[in-house]
Coordinates of C-alpha atoms in Angstrom, one line a residue:
Chain P
X130 CA -25.6 5.1 -0.1
X131 CA -29.0 5.6 -1.6
X132 CA -28.8 9.4 -1.4
X133 CA -28.7 11.0 -4.8
X134 CA -25.4 11.2 -6.7
X135 CA -24.4 14.1 -9.0
X136 CA -23.1 11.6 -11.6
X137 CA -26.6 10.3 -12.6
X138 CA -30.1 11.5 -12.5
X139 CA -32.7 10.1 -10.2
X140 CA -33.9 7.2 -12.3
X141 CA -37.3 7.3 -13.8
X142 CA -39.4 4.2 -14.5
X143 CA -37.5 3.1 -17.6
X144 CA -34.1 3.7 -16.1
X145 CA -35.2 1.9 -12.9
X146 CA -36.1 -1.1 -15.0
X147 CA -32.8 -0.9 -16.9
X148 CA -30.9 -0.6 -13.6
X149 CA -32.7 -3.6 -12.3
X150 CA -31.8 -5.7 -15.3
X151 CA -28.1 -4.6 -15.1
X152 CA -28.1 -5.3 -11.4
X153 CA -29.5 -8.8 -12.0
X154 CA -26.9 -9.5 -14.7
X155 CA -24.1 -8.2 -12.5
X156 CA -25.3 -10.3 -9.6
X157 CA -25.5 -13.3 -11.9
X158 CA -21.9 -12.7 -13.2
X159 CA -20.7 -12.4 -9.6
X160 CA -22.6 -15.5 -8.6
X161 CA -21.1 -17.3 -11.6
X162 CA -17.6 -16.3 -10.6
X163 CA -18.3 -17.5 -7.0
X164 CA -19.7 -20.7 -8.3
X165 CA -16.7 -21.3 -10.5
X166 CA -14.4 -20.7 -7.5
X167 CA -16.5 -23.2 -5.4
X168 CA -16.5 -25.8 -8.2
X169 CA -12.7 -25.4 -8.7
X170 CA -12.2 -25.8 -4.9
X171 CA -14.5 -28.8 -4.8
X172 CA -12.8 -30.3 -7.8
X173 CA -9.4 -30.0 -6.0
X174 CA -10.9 -31.3 -2.8
X175 CA -10.5 -28.0 -0.9
X176 CA -14.1 -28.1 0.4
X177 CA -13.8 -31.4 2.2
X178 CA -14.7 -30.9 5.9
X179 CA -11.4 -32.3 6.9
X180 CA -9.6 -29.3 5.6
X181 CA -11.8 -26.8 7.4
X182 CA -12.6 -28.4 10.8
X183 CA -9.1 -28.0 12.2
X184 CA -9.9 -24.3 12.4
X185 CA -12.7 -25.1 14.9
X186 CA -10.3 -26.9 17.2
X187 CA -8.4 -25.0 19.9
X188 CA -5.1 -26.7 19.0
X189 CA -4.6 -24.9 15.7
X190 CA -5.3 -21.6 17.4
X191 CA -3.1 -22.1 20.4
X192 CA -0.3 -23.8 18.5
X193 CA -0.2 -21.7 15.3
X194 CA -2.6 -18.8 14.7
X195 CA -2.4 -17.0 18.1
X196 CA 1.5 -17.2 18.2
X197 CA 1.4 -15.9 14.6
X198 CA -0.8 -13.0 15.5
X199 CA 1.4 -12.4 18.5
X200 CA 4.5 -12.3 16.3
X201 CA 2.9 -9.9 13.9
X202 CA 1.6 -7.6 16.6
X203 CA 4.9 -7.6 18.6
X204 CA 6.9 -6.7 15.5
X205 CA 4.4 -4.0 14.5
X206 CA 4.2 -2.5 18.0
X207 CA 8.0 -2.2 18.5
X208 CA 8.4 -0.9 14.9
X209 CA 5.8 1.8 15.2
X210 CA 7.3 3.1 18.5
X211 CA 10.8 3.2 17.2
X212 CA 9.6 4.7 13.9
X213 CA 7.9 7.5 15.9
X214 CA 11.2 8.3 17.6
X215 CA 13.1 8.2 14.4
X216 CA 10.4 10.2 12.6
X217 CA 10.5 12.9 15.2
X218 CA 14.3 13.1 15.0
X219 CA 14.3 13.3 11.2
X220 CA 11.2 15.5 11.0
X221 CA 12.5 18.1 13.4
X222 CA 15.9 17.8 11.8
X223 CA 14.4 18.8 8.4
X224 CA 12.8 21.8 10.1
X225 CA 15.9 22.9 11.8
X226 CA 17.4 26.3 11.1
X227 CA 20.8 24.9 10.5
X228 CA 21.5 24.1 6.9
X229 CA 23.7 21.1 7.6
X230 CA 21.2 19.4 10.0
X231 CA 18.4 20.1 7.4
X232 CA 20.5 18.6 4.6
X233 CA 21.5 15.5 6.5
X234 CA 18.0 14.8 7.7
X235 CA 16.7 15.4 4.2
X236 CA 19.1 13.0 2.6
X237 CA 18.3 10.3 5.2
X238 CA 14.5 10.8 4.8
X239 CA 14.6 10.6 1.0
X240 CA 16.9 7.6 1.1
X241 CA 14.8 5.5 3.5
X242 CA 11.7 6.4 1.5
X243 CA 13.2 5.3 -1.8
X244 CA 14.6 2.0 -0.7
X245 CA 12.2 -1.0 -0.6
X246 CA 11.5 -2.1 3.0
X247 CA 12.3 -5.7 2.1
X248 CA 15.8 -4.8 1.0
X249 CA 16.4 -3.0 4.3
X250 CA 15.2 -6.1 6.1
X251 CA 17.5 -8.4 4.1
X252 CA 20.4 -6.0 4.8
X253 CA 19.7 -5.7 8.5
X254 CA 19.3 -9.4 8.9
X255 CA 22.6 -10.1 7.2
X256 CA 24.3 -7.3 9.1
X257 CA 23.1 -8.5 12.5
X258 CA 24.0 -12.1 11.6
X259 CA 27.5 -11.2 10.4
X260 CA 28.5 -9.0 13.4
X261 CA 26.6 -11.0 16.1
X262 CA 24.7 -7.9 17.1
X263 CA 21.6 -9.7 18.4
X264 CA 21.2 -13.3 19.7
X265 CA 20.3 -15.8 16.9
X266 CA 16.8 -16.3 18.1
X267 CA 16.0 -12.6 17.8
X268 CA 17.7 -12.2 14.4
X269 CA 14.6 -12.3 12.2
X270 CA 12.6 -10.0 14.6
X271 CA 15.5 -7.5 14.7
X272 CA 15.7 -7.5 10.9
X273 CA 11.9 -6.9 10.5
X274 CA 11.9 -4.1 13.1
X275 CA 14.9 -2.4 11.6
X276 CA 13.4 -2.4 8.1
X277 CA 10.1 -1.1 9.3
X278 CA 11.6 1.5 11.6
X279 CA 13.7 3.2 9.0
X280 CA 11.0 3.3 6.3
X281 CA 8.1 4.3 8.5
X282 CA 10.4 6.7 10.4
X283 CA 11.0 8.5 7.1
X284 CA 7.3 8.6 6.3
X285 CA 6.4 9.9 9.8
X286 CA 9.1 12.6 9.4
X287 CA 7.4 13.7 6.2
X288 CA 4.0 13.7 7.9
X289 CA 5.4 15.8 10.7
X290 CA 7.0 18.3 8.3
X291 CA 3.9 18.7 6.2
X292 CA 1.9 19.1 9.5
X293 CA 4.1 21.9 10.7
X294 CA 4.3 23.6 7.3
X295 CA 0.5 23.7 7.2
X296 CA 0.3 25.7 10.4
X297 CA -0.3 29.5 10.1
X298 CA 2.8 31.6 10.0
X299 CA 1.4 33.6 12.9
X300 CA 2.1 30.6 15.2
X301 CA 5.8 30.7 14.9
X302 CA 5.9 34.5 14.6
X303 CA 4.0 34.7 17.9
X304 CA 6.5 32.3 19.5
X305 CA 9.5 34.2 18.2
X306 CA 8.1 37.5 19.3
X307 CA 7.8 36.5 22.9
X308 CA 11.5 35.6 22.8
X309 CA 11.5 31.8 22.2
X310 CA 14.4 30.4 20.3
X311 CA 13.5 28.7 16.9
X312 CA 14.1 25.3 18.4
X313 CA 11.8 26.2 21.3
X314 CA 9.1 27.4 19.0
X315 CA 9.3 24.1 17.1
X316 CA 9.2 22.0 20.2
X317 CA 6.6 23.9 22.3
X318 CA 4.4 25.6 19.7
X319 CA 4.5 23.9 16.3
X320 CA 5.1 20.2 16.9
X321 CA 2.3 19.7 19.4
X322 CA -0.2 21.2 17.0
X323 CA 1.1 19.3 14.1
X324 CA 0.9 16.0 16.0
X325 CA -2.8 16.5 16.8
X326 CA -3.5 17.3 13.2
X327 CA -1.5 14.3 11.9
X328 CA -2.9 11.8 14.4
X329 CA -5.3 10.1 11.9
X330 CA -2.5 9.7 9.4
X331 CA -0.3 8.2 12.0
X332 CA -3.0 5.6 12.9
X333 CA -3.4 4.8 9.1
X334 CA 0.4 4.3 9.0
X335 CA -0.1 1.6 11.6
X336 CA -2.0 -0.4 8.9
X337 CA 1.0 -0.1 6.6
X338 CA 3.3 -1.3 9.4
X339 CA 1.0 -4.3 10.2
X340 CA 0.8 -5.3 6.6
X341 CA 4.5 -5.0 6.1
X342 CA 5.3 -7.3 9.0
X343 CA 4.3 -10.0 6.5
X344 CA 7.6 -9.2 4.7
X345 CA 9.2 -11.0 7.6
X346 CA 8.1 -14.2 5.9
X347 CA 11.0 -13.8 3.5
X348 CA 13.6 -13.6 6.3
X349 CA 11.9 -16.5 8.3
X350 CA 10.3 -14.3 11.0
X351 CA 7.6 -16.3 12.8
X352 CA 4.6 -14.2 12.0
X353 CA 1.1 -14.9 10.8
X354 CA 1.9 -15.6 7.2
X355 CA 4.6 -18.1 8.1
X356 CA 2.0 -20.0 10.0
X357 CA 0.1 -20.6 6.8
X358 CA 3.0 -22.7 5.6
X359 CA 3.3 -24.6 8.8
X360 CA -0.5 -25.3 9.0
X361 CA -0.4 -26.3 5.4
X362 CA 2.4 -28.7 6.0
X363 CA 0.9 -30.1 9.1
X364 CA -2.7 -30.5 8.1
X365 CA -2.5 -30.4 4.3
X366 CA -5.0 -27.6 4.0
X367 CA -3.0 -24.7 2.5
X368 CA -5.9 -22.9 0.8
X369 CA -8.2 -22.8 3.9
X370 CA -5.2 -21.7 6.0
X371 CA -4.5 -18.8 3.5
X372 CA -8.2 -17.7 3.5
X373 CA -8.4 -17.8 7.3
X374 CA -5.2 -15.9 7.8
X375 CA -6.2 -13.3 5.1
X376 CA -9.5 -12.8 7.0
X377 CA -7.6 -12.2 10.2
X378 CA -5.4 -9.6 8.5
X379 CA -8.3 -7.9 7.0
X380 CA -10.2 -7.8 10.3
X381 CA -7.3 -6.3 12.2
X382 CA -6.4 -3.8 9.5
X383 CA -10.0 -2.8 8.9
X384 CA -10.5 -2.2 12.6
X385 CA -7.4 0.0 12.7
X386 CA -8.4 2.0 9.6
X387 CA -11.9 2.5 11.0
X388 CA -10.3 3.9 14.1
X389 CA -8.3 6.3 12.0
X390 CA -11.4 7.4 10.1
X391 CA -13.3 8.0 13.3
X392 CA -10.4 9.9 14.8
X393 CA -10.3 12.1 11.8
X394 CA -14.0 12.8 11.8
X395 CA -13.9 13.4 15.6
X396 CA -11.1 15.8 15.3
X397 CA -12.6 17.6 12.4
X398 CA -15.7 18.2 14.6
X399 CA -13.9 19.3 17.7
X400 CA -11.2 21.4 16.1
X401 CA -13.3 23.2 13.6
X402 CA -13.2 26.4 15.7
X403 CA -9.4 26.6 15.6
X404 CA -9.1 26.6 11.9
X405 CA -5.3 26.9 11.9
X406 CA -4.7 23.4 13.0
X407 CA -6.7 21.9 10.1
X408 CA -3.6 20.7 8.3
X409 CA -3.1 20.0 4.6
X410 CA -3.6 16.4 5.5
X411 CA -7.2 16.9 6.3
X412 CA -7.7 19.4 3.5
X413 CA -6.6 16.8 1.0
X414 CA -10.2 15.6 0.4
X415 CA -11.7 18.9 1.2
X416 CA -12.4 20.6 -2.1
X417 CA -16.1 20.8 -2.9
X418 CA -16.2 18.2 -5.6
X419 CA -18.4 15.3 -6.7
X420 CA -16.9 13.4 -3.9
X421 CA -19.0 15.4 -1.5
X422 CA -21.8 13.1 -2.5
X423 CA -19.7 10.0 -2.8
X424 CA -17.6 9.9 0.3
X425 CA -18.9 9.8 3.8
X426 CA -21.6 12.2 4.9
X427 CA -19.4 14.9 6.4
X428 CA -16.9 15.3 3.6
X429 CA -18.8 18.4 2.5
X430 CA -18.1 19.8 5.9
X431 CA -14.4 20.0 5.0
X432 CA -15.0 22.4 2.2
X433 CA -15.6 25.3 4.6
X434 CA -12.8 24.3 6.9
X435 CA -10.4 23.3 4.2
X436 CA -8.0 25.7 2.6
X437 CA -7.2 28.1 5.5
X438 CA -5.7 31.1 3.9
X439 CA -2.2 29.8 3.9
Chain D
X148 CA 38.5 -3.3 -5.6
X149 CA 39.3 -6.8 -7.0
X150 CA 36.6 -8.3 -4.8
X151 CA 34.0 -5.8 -6.1
X152 CA 34.9 -6.4 -9.8
X153 CA 34.6 -10.1 -9.2
X154 CA 31.3 -9.7 -7.6
X155 CA 29.9 -7.5 -10.4
X156 CA 31.1 -9.9 -13.1
X157 CA 29.5 -12.9 -11.3
X158 CA 26.1 -11.3 -10.8
X159 CA 23.9 -9.6 -13.4
X160 CA 22.8 -6.4 -11.6
X161 CA 21.4 -4.7 -14.7
X162 CA 19.5 -7.9 -15.6
X163 CA 17.9 -8.0 -12.2
X164 CA 16.9 -4.3 -12.5
X165 CA 15.5 -5.1 -15.9
X166 CA 13.2 -7.8 -14.4
X167 CA 12.1 -5.3 -11.8
X168 CA 11.3 -2.7 -14.5
X169 CA 9.3 -5.3 -16.5
X170 CA 7.4 -6.4 -13.3
X171 CA 6.7 -2.7 -12.6
X172 CA 5.5 -1.7 -16.0
X173 CA 3.3 -4.8 -16.7
X174 CA 1.7 -4.7 -13.2
X175 CA 1.1 -0.9 -13.5
X176 CA -0.7 -1.4 -16.8
X177 CA -3.0 -4.1 -15.5
X178 CA -3.5 -2.3 -12.2
X179 CA -4.5 0.8 -14.0
X180 CA -7.1 -1.0 -16.1
X181 CA -8.5 -3.0 -13.2
X182 CA -8.4 0.0 -10.8
X183 CA -10.3 2.2 -13.3
X184 CA -13.0 -0.5 -13.6
X185 CA -13.3 -0.8 -9.8
X186 CA -13.4 3.0 -9.4
X187 CA -16.2 3.3 -11.9
X188 CA -18.0 0.5 -10.2
X189 CA -17.8 2.3 -6.9
X190 CA -19.6 5.4 -8.2
X191 CA -22.1 3.7 -10.5
X192 CA -25.9 3.8 -10.0
X193 CA -26.1 0.0 -9.5
X194 CA -25.8 -0.9 -5.8
X195 CA -24.6 -4.4 -6.4
X196 CA -21.6 -3.2 -8.4
X197 CA -21.0 -0.3 -5.9
X198 CA -20.8 -2.8 -3.0
X199 CA -18.6 -5.2 -5.0
X200 CA -16.2 -2.4 -5.8
X201 CA -16.1 -1.3 -2.1
X202 CA -15.6 -4.8 -0.9
X203 CA -12.8 -5.3 -3.4
X204 CA -11.0 -2.2 -2.2
X205 CA -11.5 -3.0 1.5
X206 CA -10.3 -6.6 1.3
X207 CA -7.3 -6.0 -1.0
X208 CA -6.0 -2.9 0.7
X209 CA -6.0 -4.6 4.1
X210 CA -4.3 -7.8 3.0
X211 CA -0.5 -7.9 3.0
X212 CA 1.0 -8.0 -0.5
X213 CA 3.4 -10.8 0.6
X214 CA 0.3 -13.0 1.4
X215 CA -1.2 -12.3 -2.0
X216 CA 2.0 -13.1 -3.9
X217 CA 2.7 -16.2 -1.9
X218 CA -0.9 -17.3 -2.4
X219 CA -0.6 -16.8 -6.2
X220 CA 2.2 -19.4 -6.2
X221 CA 1.4 -21.9 -3.4
X222 CA -2.4 -21.5 -3.6
X223 CA -3.3 -20.8 -7.2
X224 CA -0.4 -22.7 -8.9
X225 CA 0.7 -25.5 -6.6
X226 CA -2.6 -26.4 -5.1
X227 CA -5.2 -25.4 -7.6
X228 CA -3.0 -25.9 -10.7
X229 CA -3.4 -22.5 -12.4
X230 CA -0.8 -22.2 -15.1
X231 CA -0.1 -18.9 -16.8
X232 CA 2.6 -20.2 -19.1
X233 CA 3.1 -23.0 -21.6
X234 CA 3.8 -26.1 -19.4
X235 CA 5.9 -27.7 -22.1
X236 CA 8.3 -24.9 -22.4
X237 CA 11.7 -25.3 -20.6
X238 CA 11.4 -21.9 -19.0
X239 CA 7.9 -22.8 -17.6
X240 CA 8.7 -22.3 -13.9
X241 CA 10.4 -19.0 -14.4
X242 CA 7.7 -17.6 -16.8
X243 CA 4.9 -18.9 -14.6
X244 CA 6.3 -17.4 -11.4
X245 CA 6.9 -14.1 -13.2
X246 CA 3.3 -13.9 -14.4
X247 CA 1.9 -15.0 -11.1
X248 CA 3.9 -12.1 -9.5
X249 CA 2.4 -9.7 -12.1
X250 CA -1.0 -11.0 -11.2
X251 CA -0.5 -10.5 -7.5
X252 CA 1.0 -7.1 -7.9
X253 CA -1.8 -6.0 -10.2
X254 CA -4.8 -7.1 -8.1
X255 CA -3.2 -5.6 -5.0
X256 CA -2.3 -2.2 -6.5
X257 CA -5.6 -2.0 -8.4
X258 CA -7.2 -1.2 -5.1
X259 CA -4.9 1.8 -4.6
X260 CA -5.4 2.9 -8.2
X261 CA -9.1 2.8 -7.6
X262 CA -8.8 5.0 -4.5
X263 CA -6.5 7.4 -6.4
X264 CA -9.0 7.8 -9.2
X265 CA -11.9 8.2 -6.8
X266 CA -9.9 11.0 -5.1
X267 CA -9.4 12.4 -8.7
X268 CA -13.2 12.3 -9.2
X269 CA -13.5 14.3 -5.9
X270 CA -11.5 17.1 -7.5
X271 CA -14.0 17.6 -10.3
X272 CA -16.5 20.3 -9.3
X273 CA -20.1 19.3 -9.0
X274 CA -21.1 21.7 -11.7
X275 CA -19.2 19.7 -14.3
X276 CA -21.3 16.6 -13.7
X277 CA -24.5 18.6 -13.4
X278 CA -23.8 20.4 -16.7
X279 CA -23.2 17.0 -18.3
X280 CA -26.5 15.6 -17.0
X281 CA -28.4 18.7 -18.0
X282 CA -27.4 18.3 -21.7
X283 CA -28.8 14.8 -21.5
X284 CA -25.7 12.6 -21.0
X285 CA -26.2 9.3 -19.2
X286 CA -24.0 8.0 -16.5
X287 CA -21.4 6.3 -18.7
X288 CA -21.3 9.3 -21.1
X289 CA -20.9 11.7 -18.2
X290 CA -18.0 9.7 -16.9
X291 CA -16.3 9.1 -20.2
X292 CA -16.6 12.6 -21.8
X293 CA -16.7 14.9 -18.8
X294 CA -15.7 13.5 -15.4
X295 CA -13.0 10.9 -16.0
X296 CA -10.7 12.9 -18.3
X297 CA -10.6 15.6 -15.6
X298 CA -10.4 13.0 -12.8
X299 CA -7.3 11.4 -14.3
X300 CA -5.6 14.8 -14.5
X301 CA -6.5 15.4 -10.9
X302 CA -5.3 12.0 -9.8
X303 CA -1.8 12.2 -11.3
X304 CA -0.1 12.8 -8.0
X305 CA -1.7 9.9 -6.0
X306 CA -1.3 7.7 -9.1
X307 CA 2.4 8.6 -9.1
X308 CA 2.7 7.7 -5.5
X309 CA 1.1 4.3 -6.2
X310 CA 3.4 3.8 -9.1
X311 CA 6.5 4.4 -7.0
X312 CA 5.1 2.2 -4.2
X313 CA 4.6 -0.5 -6.9
X314 CA 8.2 -0.2 -8.1
X315 CA 9.4 -0.8 -4.6
X316 CA 6.9 -3.5 -3.9
X317 CA 8.1 -5.6 -6.9
X318 CA 10.8 -6.8 -4.5
X319 CA 8.2 -8.9 -2.7
X320 CA 8.3 -11.2 -5.7
X321 CA 11.5 -12.7 -4.2
X322 CA 9.1 -14.7 -2.0
X323 CA 8.2 -16.8 -5.0
X324 CA 11.6 -16.8 -6.6
X325 CA 11.3 -14.2 -9.3
X326 CA 14.9 -13.1 -10.1
X327 CA 14.5 -9.4 -9.5
X328 CA 16.7 -7.1 -7.4
X329 CA 16.0 -8.4 -3.9
X330 CA 16.5 -12.0 -5.2
X331 CA 19.8 -10.9 -6.5
X332 CA 20.6 -9.1 -3.2
X333 CA 19.8 -12.2 -1.2
X334 CA 22.1 -14.3 -3.4
X335 CA 24.9 -11.8 -3.3
X336 CA 24.8 -11.3 0.4
X337 CA 24.8 -15.0 1.1
X338 CA 28.2 -15.6 -0.5
X339 CA 29.9 -12.2 -0.1
X340 CA 28.9 -10.9 3.3
X341 CA 32.1 -9.0 3.6
X342 CA 30.8 -6.7 0.9
X343 CA 27.4 -6.3 2.6
X344 CA 27.5 -2.5 2.7
X345 CA 28.6 -2.1 -0.8
X346 CA 25.9 -4.5 -2.1
X347 CA 23.2 -2.7 -0.1
X348 CA 24.3 0.8 -1.2
X349 CA 24.7 -0.2 -4.8
X350 CA 21.2 -1.8 -5.1
X351 CA 19.6 0.9 -3.0
X352 CA 21.2 3.5 -5.3
X353 CA 19.6 1.7 -8.2
X354 CA 16.2 2.1 -6.6
X355 CA 16.8 5.8 -5.9
X356 CA 17.7 6.2 -9.6
X357 CA 14.5 4.4 -10.5
X358 CA 12.1 6.2 -8.2
X359 CA 13.4 9.8 -7.9
X360 CA 13.0 10.8 -11.6
X361 CA 9.6 9.1 -11.7
X362 CA 8.6 11.2 -8.6
X363 CA 9.8 14.4 -10.1
X364 CA 8.1 13.6 -13.4
X365 CA 4.8 12.9 -11.8
X366 CA 5.0 16.0 -9.7
X367 CA 5.7 18.1 -12.9
X368 CA 2.9 16.3 -14.8
X369 CA 0.4 16.8 -12.1
X370 CA 1.2 20.5 -12.1
X371 CA 1.1 20.8 -15.9
X372 CA -2.0 18.8 -16.3
X373 CA -4.0 20.1 -13.4
X374 CA -7.3 21.6 -14.6
X375 CA -7.2 25.3 -13.9
X376 CA -10.3 26.3 -12.0

C-alpha cells in the first residue's frame, strides 16, 4: 500500500508532519469510538465474562453454531447448484435463434431479477404449505432454496449471456462455417469459453447466495442467524452471539471472495495469450485509470488485455 | 373478483409501497454520503484512514443484511437501549423501527456505494490527477475539483445497480416489523392463501414498476453523463 499514488505527491517534510498529525487525530477518533462502544457495552453488562465464556465451551458450538453453519451451507450449496441449472437454461434460452424462446427466457430473467428474493421465499413457503408439496419439516428449507434459485438463476443467466456476447464473432462464424447448427455452436464453442471467463463472477455470486440464506430467518429456517436468537434466549447474551455469528459470516464470505479474486488473477495470467476469452467481465476494471495504482498490483496488466477489438 | 376487491379494500397496498419508497430514498441518501466518505478514506494518503475504510467495506459487504437489520433492533434498541425516536410519542415503536431499518440499510449499502465510487475513480485517467497535482492542488482539492466530479459520472451505472438492489433489499425490514411491502405480503398471504398467486404477482408487478424505470433512467444517465475521452 505504501507505493506512490497519483492522487497525492510524495510527501515532503512538512506534509509528512501534517500527515502524522492527521493520522494521530484519526487514530484518536477511532479509539474514542471504540472506547465509547466498550463503555456502553460495559454499562449494559455486555462485557461480563459470563456472557462470553459460553462460546469457549463445546456445547454452544455443537448444539447451536455448527448446526446453524450447517443449515446455512446446505441451503447455499443446494441453491447454487439449482441456480446454475436454471441459469444455463435461461441464459441459453436468451441466446436462442428462436424469437419466442428468446422472449420467454428474457421475460423470466427480468422478472426474477426485479422481484426481491424475500418475496419469492415468502411466496414459495406459502405455496408449498398450501399444496403440501414438501413435508412440513422441509418447508422452510424448500422456501429458501426456491427463492435463491430463481433470483440467482436469473443473475447467472445474465452472466452467461454477457460472457457469450463478449466472445469474438469469429468464434461462432468458424463454428457455423464448419457446418454446426446454431445450437451446437452455442453448446460446443461459445458456452465453454464463456463459462471459463465467468468463473470468478460465479464464485463471487456464491457470496451473495451465502449472505441471502440469512433471509431464511424471516421464514423460520434454522440457519446461523436464527441461532443468535436461540443462544440469546438460552444464555441471555444476545450481543456477544450477534458478534460471534457476524464474525463467522465475515470469515466464510471473505474466504470465498478471496478465492474468487485469486481465480480471476490466475485466469488473467494463464489466459492472456488467448485474448478472445477475456470477457467484458474482466475488462470491467481494465481501463488504465487512477485505479491502476489503487487496486491490486496487477490491475494495470488488464489495460493491455482489456478491450479486445470487439 | 369479489374476493380480490375485498382483499384490496382491506389492505393498503399503495401505503406499503410508499413506506418502501421512503425507506429506499432515505437509506440511499445516507448510504451515498457515508459511502463517499468511505471511498475518500480508502484513497487518502493517511494509512490509518485507508485501512479503516478497507476494513469497513470488507466487514459490511460480507455480513448478511438480515443480520445487520435484526441487530439494529434486538441489539442496538432492545439490549443497548438506543432510541432514534421520541420515546413519549404514541408512534414510538413504529418510528423507531423505521429509523433503525434506515440505519441498517444505510450502513450496509454504504460499502457498496464506496466500491462503486472507487470503480468510478478507476475510470478517471491518470493524467487528470497528475495535471491537478502539477498545478499545485493538494489531495482534497484534487479529489474535489478534478477527480470526484468525473468519478461520480463514471460511477453512475454501478451506483444505479446499488440503488436498485437497495430498493429490493428494503423488504428485509419485515424482520423488524416495518410495514413495507413484504410485511403486507406476509399478512395478506396468511389470511387469503387462496389468492396466493394474485397477491404475489400484484406485489411483484409493483417492484417491476419501481425498478425497471430506475434501471432505464440510470443507463440513460450513465450514457449521457459519461465523460468523453
